[in-house]
């Protein structure tokens, strides 16, 4: 029988989807356990991704929650396609699906490292900056995605939040993708976030005249206390989750190289403050 591997990208995402459905249905853990003839510990372990999940498990839970098609078919199909070490999600990810996945990884990660060669990391974006970046999207989709980013920011200020490190190319800080006043607000927000004890922001100078792995593209590495690391790549039309050890190790080595090229956190703060002063002179 198809069974997901506990801790894999698909297992974690499937578990998060099941938990979200239960919460949306306003059914408690113990009530669901009673309905499906399992212990509440079994439900908790299933929803946290701590145990492998079979198609029968998914069917049983969806029956207990009285979930019907097409949501039922989608989740059963997800349970069938298991154990893909590098998981490609074709098509533009739906807002809800991406929200559930990223927030689940951010919620359970002990460490998040984001390499940002093009834009301010989404988890650090202000609403106005995010709105400018998403200007080409339909209004309803854009506002939903902006709400998603606002929700993601909350994980960094949580008492048990993960350690977060942003490695950002210099031109990303300098590039005014939004109005000057919003650009200044975004940089001030970076300074405030960088003051949090669990957040480190470092800028990589653009005038190094040497190639570094950050030029190859944006990625996020999630590290967990009870599972192997996962790397997330997002392209124009798909999201990719990488968990095979060799591939993840390649990204870990790339992060080491990028860190060597980056300014110290204190130097980065001074650089951002200088950029803010220059913006304010133009207003």
PDB file of C-alpha atoms in Angstrom:
ATOM      1  CA  UNK A   1       0.000   0.000   0.000  1.00  0.00           C
ATOM      2  CA  UNK A   2       1.257   3.504  -0.840  1.00  0.00           C
ATOM      3  CA  UNK A   3       2.622   5.079   2.295  1.00  0.00           C
ATOM      4  CA  UNK A   4       4.282   8.452   2.757  1.00  0.00           C
ATOM      5  CA  UNK A   5       7.679   8.654   4.432  1.00  0.00           C
ATOM      6  CA  UNK A   6       7.458  10.541   7.725  1.00  0.00           C
ATOM      7  CA  UNK A   7       9.285  13.861   7.507  1.00  0.00           C
ATOM      8  CA  UNK A   8       9.362  13.993   3.695  1.00  0.00           C
ATOM      9  CA  UNK A   9       8.074  17.139   1.951  1.00  0.00           C
ATOM     10  CA  UNK A  10       4.924  15.380   0.786  1.00  0.00           C
ATOM     11  CA  UNK A  11       4.248  13.836   4.219  1.00  0.00           C
ATOM     12  CA  UNK A  12       4.547  17.215   5.925  1.00  0.00           C
ATOM     13  CA  UNK A  13       2.338  18.947   3.380  1.00  0.00           C
ATOM     14  CA  UNK A  14      -0.285  16.210   3.388  1.00  0.00           C
ATOM     15  CA  UNK A  15      -0.327  16.252   7.197  1.00  0.00           C
ATOM     16  CA  UNK A  16      -0.752  20.041   7.214  1.00  0.00           C
ATOM     17  CA  UNK A  17      -3.612  19.819   4.712  1.00  0.00           C
ATOM     18  CA  UNK A  18      -5.406  17.259   6.882  1.00  0.00           C
ATOM     19  CA  UNK A  19      -4.973  19.373  10.021  1.00  0.00           C
ATOM     20  CA  UNK A  20      -6.260  22.477   8.199  1.00  0.00           C
ATOM     21  CA  UNK A  21      -9.340  20.588   6.995  1.00  0.00           C
ATOM     22  CA  UNK A  22     -10.092  19.384  10.526  1.00  0.00           C
ATOM     23  CA  UNK A  23      -9.717  22.899  11.939  1.00  0.00           C
ATOM     24  CA  UNK A  24     -11.890  24.362   9.166  1.00  0.00           C
ATOM     25  CA  UNK A  25     -14.506  21.708   9.962  1.00  0.00           C
ATOM     26  CA  UNK A  26     -14.365  22.772  13.650  1.00  0.00           C
ATOM     27  CA  UNK A  27     -13.735  19.197  14.765  1.00  0.00           C
ATOM     28  CA  UNK A  28     -11.438  18.646  17.744  1.00  0.00           C
ATOM     29  CA  UNK A  29      -8.630  16.101  17.793  1.00  0.00           C
ATOM     30  CA  UNK A  30     -10.399  13.859  20.314  1.00  0.00           C
ATOM     31  CA  UNK A  31     -13.683  14.058  18.427  1.00  0.00           C
ATOM     32  CA  UNK A  32     -12.022  13.048  15.160  1.00  0.00           C
ATOM     33  CA  UNK A  33     -10.228  10.208  16.949  1.00  0.00           C
ATOM     34  CA  UNK A  34     -13.587   8.992  18.299  1.00  0.00           C
ATOM     35  CA  UNK A  35     -15.203   9.136  14.853  1.00  0.00           C
ATOM     36  CA  UNK A  36     -12.475   7.098  13.140  1.00  0.00           C
ATOM     37  CA  UNK A  37     -11.718   4.687  15.975  1.00  0.00           C
ATOM     38  CA  UNK A  38      -8.174   5.879  16.637  1.00  0.00           C
ATOM     39  CA  UNK A  39      -6.389   7.449  19.609  1.00  0.00           C
ATOM     40  CA  UNK A  40      -5.974  11.217  19.817  1.00  0.00           C
ATOM     41  CA  UNK A  41      -2.210  10.589  19.848  1.00  0.00           C
ATOM     42  CA  UNK A  42      -2.536   8.862  16.458  1.00  0.00           C
ATOM     43  CA  UNK A  43      -4.345  11.919  15.089  1.00  0.00           C
ATOM     44  CA  UNK A  44      -1.712  14.292  16.519  1.00  0.00           C
ATOM     45  CA  UNK A  45       1.176  12.281  15.054  1.00  0.00           C
ATOM     46  CA  UNK A  46      -0.573  12.079  11.687  1.00  0.00           C
ATOM     47  CA  UNK A  47      -1.256  15.824  11.563  1.00  0.00           C
ATOM     48  CA  UNK A  48       2.311  16.693  12.535  1.00  0.00           C
ATOM     49  CA  UNK A  49       3.826  14.445   9.860  1.00  0.00           C
ATOM     50  CA  UNK A  50       5.572  12.402  12.567  1.00  0.00           C
ATOM     51  CA  UNK A  51       4.174   9.128  11.218  1.00  0.00           C
ATOM     52  CA  UNK A  52       3.822   7.797   7.701  1.00  0.00           C
ATOM     53  CA  UNK A  53       0.377   8.203   6.132  1.00  0.00           C
ATOM     54  CA  UNK A  54      -1.355   5.639   3.927  1.00  0.00           C
ATOM     55  CA  UNK A  55      -4.171   6.141   1.440  1.00  0.00           C
ATOM     56  CA  UNK A  56      -6.445   4.298   3.888  1.00  0.00           C
ATOM     57  CA  UNK A  57      -5.466   6.751   6.644  1.00  0.00           C
ATOM     58  CA  UNK A  58      -6.391   9.709   4.434  1.00  0.00           C
ATOM     59  CA  UNK A  59      -9.679   8.103   3.381  1.00  0.00           C
ATOM     60  CA  UNK A  60     -10.572   7.335   7.000  1.00  0.00           C
ATOM     61  CA  UNK A  61      -9.862  10.900   8.133  1.00  0.00           C
ATOM     62  CA  UNK A  62     -11.758  12.481   5.242  1.00  0.00           C
ATOM     63  CA  UNK A  63     -14.748  10.215   5.961  1.00  0.00           C
ATOM     64  CA  UNK A  64     -14.645  11.236   9.607  1.00  0.00           C
ATOM     65  CA  UNK A  65     -14.631  14.900   8.576  1.00  0.00           C
ATOM     66  CA  UNK A  66     -17.367  14.281   5.959  1.00  0.00           C
ATOM     67  CA  UNK A  67     -15.180  15.737   3.194  1.00  0.00           C
ATOM     68  CA  UNK A  68     -16.379  14.950  -0.327  1.00  0.00           C
ATOM     69  CA  UNK A  69     -15.064  15.506  -3.862  1.00  0.00           C
ATOM     70  CA  UNK A  70     -13.085  17.215  -5.319  1.00  0.00           C
ATOM     71  CA  UNK A  71     -11.064  17.906  -2.140  1.00  0.00           C
ATOM     72  CA  UNK A  72     -11.256  14.243  -1.222  1.00  0.00           C
ATOM     73  CA  UNK A  73      -9.948  13.130  -4.622  1.00  0.00           C
ATOM     74  CA  UNK A  74      -7.082  15.650  -4.509  1.00  0.00           C
ATOM     75  CA  UNK A  75      -5.810  14.501  -1.100  1.00  0.00           C
ATOM     76  CA  UNK A  76      -6.188  10.797  -1.855  1.00  0.00           C
ATOM     77  CA  UNK A  77      -4.209  11.341  -5.059  1.00  0.00           C
ATOM     78  CA  UNK A  78      -1.527  13.183  -3.063  1.00  0.00           C
ATOM     79  CA  UNK A  79      -1.320  10.189  -0.709  1.00  0.00           C
ATOM     80  CA  UNK A  80      -0.912   7.800  -3.650  1.00  0.00           C
ATOM     81  CA  UNK A  81       2.032   9.695  -5.169  1.00  0.00           C
ATOM     82  CA  UNK A  82       4.446   9.231  -2.294  1.00  0.00           C
ATOM     83  CA  UNK A  83       8.177   9.123  -1.568  1.00  0.00           C
ATOM     84  CA  UNK A  84       9.331  11.541  -4.244  1.00  0.00           C
ATOM     85  CA  UNK A  85      12.616  12.912  -2.829  1.00  0.00           C
ATOM     86  CA  UNK A  86      12.510  15.962  -5.087  1.00  0.00           C
ATOM     87  CA  UNK A  87       8.911  17.006  -5.427  1.00  0.00           C
ATOM     88  CA  UNK A  88       7.800  19.185  -8.333  1.00  0.00           C
ATOM     89  CA  UNK A  89       4.405  20.816  -8.031  1.00  0.00           C
ATOM     90  CA  UNK A  90       3.473  21.723 -11.610  1.00  0.00           C
ATOM     91  CA  UNK A  91       1.377  24.739 -12.479  1.00  0.00           C
ATOM     92  CA  UNK A  92       1.152  27.988 -10.569  1.00  0.00           C
ATOM     93  CA  UNK A  93       0.630  26.933  -6.934  1.00  0.00           C
ATOM     94  CA  UNK A  94      -2.793  27.786  -5.521  1.00  0.00           C
ATOM     95  CA  UNK A  95      -2.770  30.392  -2.783  1.00  0.00           C
ATOM     96  CA  UNK A  96      -4.282  28.121  -0.146  1.00  0.00           C
ATOM     97  CA  UNK A  97      -2.026  25.174  -0.999  1.00  0.00           C
ATOM     98  CA  UNK A  98       1.130  27.272  -0.933  1.00  0.00           C
ATOM     99  CA  UNK A  99       0.008  28.970   2.268  1.00  0.00           C
ATOM    100  CA  UNK A 100      -0.510  25.647   4.019  1.00  0.00           C
ATOM    101  CA  UNK A 101       2.827  24.265   2.833  1.00  0.00           C
ATOM    102  CA  UNK A 102       5.097  27.227   3.562  1.00  0.00           C
ATOM    103  CA  UNK A 103       3.512  28.086   6.899  1.00  0.00           C
ATOM    104  CA  UNK A 104       3.777  24.442   7.935  1.00  0.00           C
ATOM    105  CA  UNK A 105       7.492  24.371   7.159  1.00  0.00           C
ATOM    106  CA  UNK A 106       8.057  27.739   8.840  1.00  0.00           C
ATOM    107  CA  UNK A 107       5.966  26.693  11.842  1.00  0.00           C
ATOM    108  CA  UNK A 108       7.948  23.510  12.439  1.00  0.00           C
ATOM    109  CA  UNK A 109      11.439  24.560  11.322  1.00  0.00           C
ATOM    110  CA  UNK A 110      14.210  25.245  13.804  1.00  0.00           C
ATOM    111  CA  UNK A 111      16.154  27.239  11.215  1.00  0.00           C
ATOM    112  CA  UNK A 112      15.252  28.989   7.953  1.00  0.00           C
ATOM    113  CA  UNK A 113      17.915  30.370   5.631  1.00  0.00           C
ATOM    114  CA  UNK A 114      16.784  32.337   2.576  1.00  0.00           C
ATOM    115  CA  UNK A 115      19.121  33.286  -0.264  1.00  0.00           C
ATOM    116  CA  UNK A 116      17.614  36.266  -2.098  1.00  0.00           C
ATOM    117  CA  UNK A 117      19.264  37.466  -5.331  1.00  0.00           C
ATOM    118  CA  UNK A 118      16.212  39.216  -6.811  1.00  0.00           C
ATOM    119  CA  UNK A 119      13.754  40.474  -4.171  1.00  0.00           C
ATOM    120  CA  UNK A 120      13.463  41.076  -0.441  1.00  0.00           C
ATOM    121  CA  UNK A 121      12.525  37.677   1.089  1.00  0.00           C
ATOM    122  CA  UNK A 122       8.757  37.280   1.180  1.00  0.00           C
ATOM    123  CA  UNK A 123       8.676  36.755   4.941  1.00  0.00           C
ATOM    124  CA  UNK A 124      10.358  40.167   5.372  1.00  0.00           C
ATOM    125  CA  UNK A 125       8.283  42.115   2.829  1.00  0.00           C
ATOM    126  CA  UNK A 126       6.022  44.970   3.869  1.00  0.00           C
ATOM    127  CA  UNK A 127       2.506  45.067   2.453  1.00  0.00           C
ATOM    128  CA  UNK A 128       3.280  47.950   0.064  1.00  0.00           C
ATOM    129  CA  UNK A 129       6.456  46.263  -1.231  1.00  0.00           C
ATOM    130  CA  UNK A 130       4.594  42.981  -1.762  1.00  0.00           C
ATOM    131  CA  UNK A 131       1.772  44.800  -3.547  1.00  0.00           C
ATOM    132  CA  UNK A 132       4.266  46.394  -5.943  1.00  0.00           C
ATOM    133  CA  UNK A 133       5.951  43.054  -6.638  1.00  0.00           C
ATOM    134  CA  UNK A 134       2.572  41.430  -7.386  1.00  0.00           C
ATOM    135  CA  UNK A 135       1.152  44.322  -9.421  1.00  0.00           C
ATOM    136  CA  UNK A 136       0.570  42.096 -12.456  1.00  0.00           C
ATOM    137  CA  UNK A 137      -1.734  39.656 -10.651  1.00  0.00           C
ATOM    138  CA  UNK A 138      -5.549  39.874 -10.567  1.00  0.00           C
ATOM    139  CA  UNK A 139      -6.639  41.942  -7.560  1.00  0.00           C
ATOM    140  CA  UNK A 140      -8.263  39.063  -5.653  1.00  0.00           C
ATOM    141  CA  UNK A 141      -5.252  36.784  -6.088  1.00  0.00           C
ATOM    142  CA  UNK A 142      -2.821  39.575  -5.246  1.00  0.00           C
ATOM    143  CA  UNK A 143      -4.589  40.512  -2.006  1.00  0.00           C
ATOM    144  CA  UNK A 144      -4.858  36.871  -0.970  1.00  0.00           C
ATOM    145  CA  UNK A 145      -1.122  36.390  -1.497  1.00  0.00           C
ATOM    146  CA  UNK A 146      -0.368  39.594   0.423  1.00  0.00           C
ATOM    147  CA  UNK A 147      -2.441  38.284   3.315  1.00  0.00           C
ATOM    148  CA  UNK A 148      -0.446  35.066   3.124  1.00  0.00           C
ATOM    149  CA  UNK A 149       2.833  36.978   3.428  1.00  0.00           C
ATOM    150  CA  UNK A 150       1.537  38.921   6.430  1.00  0.00           C
ATOM    151  CA  UNK A 151       0.646  35.637   8.136  1.00  0.00           C
ATOM    152  CA  UNK A 152       4.099  34.234   7.397  1.00  0.00           C
ATOM    153  CA  UNK A 153       5.792  37.222   9.083  1.00  0.00           C
ATOM    154  CA  UNK A 154       4.218  36.330  12.416  1.00  0.00           C
ATOM    155  CA  UNK A 155       6.357  33.199  12.799  1.00  0.00           C
ATOM    156  CA  UNK A 156       9.497  35.309  13.295  1.00  0.00           C
ATOM    157  CA  UNK A 157       8.101  37.157  16.329  1.00  0.00           C
ATOM    158  CA  UNK A 158       6.779  34.021  18.011  1.00  0.00           C
ATOM    159  CA  UNK A 159       8.494  33.123  21.282  1.00  0.00           C
ATOM    160  CA  UNK A 160       9.398  29.699  19.900  1.00  0.00           C
ATOM    161  CA  UNK A 161       9.998  30.956  16.357  1.00  0.00           C
ATOM    162  CA  UNK A 162      12.826  29.613  14.190  1.00  0.00           C
ATOM    163  CA  UNK A 163      16.219  31.187  13.680  1.00  0.00           C
ATOM    164  CA  UNK A 164      15.962  33.084  10.394  1.00  0.00           C
ATOM    165  CA  UNK A 165      18.857  34.226   8.223  1.00  0.00           C
ATOM    166  CA  UNK A 166      18.459  36.303   5.053  1.00  0.00           C
ATOM    167  CA  UNK A 167      21.331  36.566   2.576  1.00  0.00           C
ATOM    168  CA  UNK A 168      20.436  39.390   0.172  1.00  0.00           C
ATOM    169  CA  UNK A 169      22.312  40.758  -2.818  1.00  0.00           C
ATOM    170  CA  UNK A 170      23.106  44.475  -2.526  1.00  0.00           C
ATOM    171  CA  UNK A 171      21.140  45.518  -5.610  1.00  0.00           C
ATOM    172  CA  UNK A 172      17.967  44.051  -4.036  1.00  0.00           C
ATOM    173  CA  UNK A 173      18.230  46.615  -1.228  1.00  0.00           C
ATOM    174  CA  UNK A 174      18.973  49.440  -3.665  1.00  0.00           C
ATOM    175  CA  UNK A 175      16.399  48.591  -6.353  1.00  0.00           C
ATOM    176  CA  UNK A 176      13.240  50.748  -5.906  1.00  0.00           C
ATOM    177  CA  UNK A 177      10.594  48.280  -7.058  1.00  0.00           C
ATOM    178  CA  UNK A 178       7.997  50.443  -5.316  1.00  0.00           C
ATOM    179  CA  UNK A 179       7.440  54.155  -4.649  1.00  0.00           C
ATOM    180  CA  UNK A 180      10.294  55.885  -2.752  1.00  0.00           C
ATOM    181  CA  UNK A 181       8.282  56.285   0.452  1.00  0.00           C
ATOM    182  CA  UNK A 182       7.345  52.589   0.375  1.00  0.00           C
ATOM    183  CA  UNK A 183      10.957  51.660  -0.427  1.00  0.00           C
ATOM    184  CA  UNK A 184      12.066  53.558   2.670  1.00  0.00           C
ATOM    185  CA  UNK A 185       9.401  51.845   4.784  1.00  0.00           C
ATOM    186  CA  UNK A 186      10.601  48.457   3.536  1.00  0.00           C
ATOM    187  CA  UNK A 187      14.205  49.195   4.496  1.00  0.00           C
ATOM    188  CA  UNK A 188      13.170  50.487   7.923  1.00  0.00           C
ATOM    189  CA  UNK A 189      11.221  47.261   8.375  1.00  0.00           C
ATOM    190  CA  UNK A 190      14.365  45.277   7.553  1.00  0.00           C
ATOM    191  CA  UNK A 191      16.262  47.155  10.268  1.00  0.00           C
ATOM    192  CA  UNK A 192      13.540  46.430  12.821  1.00  0.00           C
ATOM    193  CA  UNK A 193      13.383  42.759  11.927  1.00  0.00           C
ATOM    194  CA  UNK A 194      17.171  42.517  12.068  1.00  0.00           C
ATOM    195  CA  UNK A 195      17.022  43.614  15.714  1.00  0.00           C
ATOM    196  CA  UNK A 196      15.094  40.481  16.694  1.00  0.00           C
ATOM    197  CA  UNK A 197      17.323  37.961  18.493  1.00  0.00           C
ATOM    198  CA  UNK A 198      16.403  35.149  16.094  1.00  0.00           C
ATOM    199  CA  UNK A 199      16.766  37.145  12.846  1.00  0.00           C
ATOM    200  CA  UNK A 200      20.013  37.808  10.979  1.00  0.00           C
ATOM    201  CA  UNK A 201      20.105  39.934   7.816  1.00  0.00           C
ATOM    202  CA  UNK A 202      23.298  40.092   5.739  1.00  0.00           C
ATOM    203  CA  UNK A 203      23.901  41.836   2.433  1.00  0.00           C
ATOM    204  CA  UNK A 204      26.319  40.583  -0.213  1.00  0.00           C
ATOM    205  CA  UNK A 205      28.127  43.418  -2.072  1.00  0.00           C
ATOM    206  CA  UNK A 206      27.348  43.461  -5.801  1.00  0.00           C
ATOM    207  CA  UNK A 207      30.787  44.717  -6.902  1.00  0.00           C
ATOM    208  CA  UNK A 208      32.809  41.639  -5.961  1.00  0.00           C
ATOM    209  CA  UNK A 209      33.819  40.742  -9.563  1.00  0.00           C
ATOM    210  CA  UNK A 210      33.489  37.075  -8.651  1.00  0.00           C
ATOM    211  CA  UNK A 211      30.733  34.506  -9.131  1.00  0.00           C
ATOM    212  CA  UNK A 212      28.918  33.160  -6.070  1.00  0.00           C
ATOM    213  CA  UNK A 213      26.160  30.493  -5.927  1.00  0.00           C
ATOM    214  CA  UNK A 214      23.556  33.131  -5.064  1.00  0.00           C
ATOM    215  CA  UNK A 215      23.652  34.227  -8.713  1.00  0.00           C
ATOM    216  CA  UNK A 216      22.155  30.843  -9.643  1.00  0.00           C
ATOM    217  CA  UNK A 217      18.790  31.762  -8.129  1.00  0.00           C
ATOM    218  CA  UNK A 218      16.606  32.126  -5.072  1.00  0.00           C
ATOM    219  CA  UNK A 219      16.168  29.285  -2.576  1.00  0.00           C
ATOM    220  CA  UNK A 220      15.115  28.618   1.015  1.00  0.00           C
ATOM    221  CA  UNK A 221      16.575  25.935   3.275  1.00  0.00           C
ATOM    222  CA  UNK A 222      14.410  24.648   6.118  1.00  0.00           C
ATOM    223  CA  UNK A 223      16.076  22.721   8.934  1.00  0.00           C
ATOM    224  CA  UNK A 224      14.068  20.717  11.483  1.00  0.00           C
ATOM    225  CA  UNK A 225      14.789  19.244  14.857  1.00  0.00           C
ATOM    226  CA  UNK A 226      13.221  15.869  14.033  1.00  0.00           C
ATOM    227  CA  UNK A 227      13.529  15.546  10.252  1.00  0.00           C
ATOM    228  CA  UNK A 228      15.977  16.030   7.402  1.00  0.00           C
ATOM    229  CA  UNK A 229      16.391  19.482   5.804  1.00  0.00           C
ATOM    230  CA  UNK A 230      14.253  20.575   2.862  1.00  0.00           C
ATOM    231  CA  UNK A 231      15.154  23.088   0.161  1.00  0.00           C
ATOM    232  CA  UNK A 232      12.394  25.047  -1.549  1.00  0.00           C
ATOM    233  CA  UNK A 233      12.741  26.570  -5.014  1.00  0.00           C
ATOM    234  CA  UNK A 234      10.018  28.675  -6.599  1.00  0.00           C
ATOM    235  CA  UNK A 235       9.935  29.313 -10.328  1.00  0.00           C
ATOM    236  CA  UNK A 236       7.460  31.137 -12.539  1.00  0.00           C
ATOM    237  CA  UNK A 237       5.172  28.150 -13.026  1.00  0.00           C
ATOM    238  CA  UNK A 238       6.078  25.604 -10.351  1.00  0.00           C
ATOM    239  CA  UNK A 239       7.389  25.011  -6.870  1.00  0.00           C
ATOM    240  CA  UNK A 240      10.076  22.412  -6.162  1.00  0.00           C
ATOM    241  CA  UNK A 241      10.853  20.778  -2.828  1.00  0.00           C
ATOM    242  CA  UNK A 242      14.230  19.055  -2.608  1.00  0.00           C
ATOM    243  CA  UNK A 243      15.062  16.580   0.141  1.00  0.00           C
ATOM    244  CA  UNK A 244      17.537  14.063  -1.324  1.00  0.00           C
ATOM    245  CA  UNK A 245      20.704  14.287   0.839  1.00  0.00           C
ATOM    246  CA  UNK A 246      23.139  14.921  -2.012  1.00  0.00           C
ATOM    247  CA  UNK A 247      21.122  17.800  -3.445  1.00  0.00           C
ATOM    248  CA  UNK A 248      20.480  19.365  -0.032  1.00  0.00           C
ATOM    249  CA  UNK A 249      24.195  19.131   0.772  1.00  0.00           C
ATOM    250  CA  UNK A 250      24.970  21.029  -2.456  1.00  0.00           C
ATOM    251  CA  UNK A 251      22.773  23.900  -1.267  1.00  0.00           C
ATOM    252  CA  UNK A 252      24.299  23.768   2.221  1.00  0.00           C
ATOM    253  CA  UNK A 253      27.764  24.165   0.677  1.00  0.00           C
ATOM    254  CA  UNK A 254      26.466  27.032  -1.468  1.00  0.00           C
ATOM    255  CA  UNK A 255      25.223  28.795   1.660  1.00  0.00           C
ATOM    256  CA  UNK A 256      28.687  28.514   3.185  1.00  0.00           C
ATOM    257  CA  UNK A 257      30.206  30.230   0.160  1.00  0.00           C
ATOM    258  CA  UNK A 258      27.585  32.985   0.156  1.00  0.00           C
ATOM    259  CA  UNK A 259      28.096  33.648   3.867  1.00  0.00           C
ATOM    260  CA  UNK A 260      31.811  34.146   3.298  1.00  0.00           C
ATOM    261  CA  UNK A 261      31.013  36.871   0.751  1.00  0.00           C
ATOM    262  CA  UNK A 262      28.402  38.659   2.908  1.00  0.00           C
ATOM    263  CA  UNK A 263      28.788  41.706   5.113  1.00  0.00           C
ATOM    264  CA  UNK A 264      28.495  41.172   8.853  1.00  0.00           C
ATOM    265  CA  UNK A 265      25.055  41.848  10.331  1.00  0.00           C
ATOM    266  CA  UNK A 266      26.253  45.113  11.925  1.00  0.00           C
ATOM    267  CA  UNK A 267      27.784  46.306   8.648  1.00  0.00           C
ATOM    268  CA  UNK A 268      24.578  45.373   6.860  1.00  0.00           C
ATOM    269  CA  UNK A 269      22.517  47.462   9.284  1.00  0.00           C
ATOM    270  CA  UNK A 270      24.785  50.469   8.681  1.00  0.00           C
ATOM    271  CA  UNK A 271      24.495  49.987   4.913  1.00  0.00           C
ATOM    272  CA  UNK A 272      20.684  49.833   5.059  1.00  0.00           C
ATOM    273  CA  UNK A 273      20.546  52.910   7.300  1.00  0.00           C
ATOM    274  CA  UNK A 274      22.674  54.834   4.784  1.00  0.00           C
ATOM    275  CA  UNK A 275      20.280  53.785   1.997  1.00  0.00           C
ATOM    276  CA  UNK A 276      17.346  55.069   4.044  1.00  0.00           C
ATOM    277  CA  UNK A 277      19.062  58.437   4.524  1.00  0.00           C
ATOM    278  CA  UNK A 278      19.567  58.752   0.760  1.00  0.00           C
ATOM    279  CA  UNK A 279      15.934  57.931   0.057  1.00  0.00           C
ATOM    280  CA  UNK A 280      14.722  60.477   2.610  1.00  0.00           C
ATOM    281  CA  UNK A 281      16.838  63.164   0.939  1.00  0.00           C
ATOM    282  CA  UNK A 282      14.810  62.698  -2.238  1.00  0.00           C
ATOM    283  CA  UNK A 283      11.378  62.957  -0.614  1.00  0.00           C
TER     284      UNK A 283
END
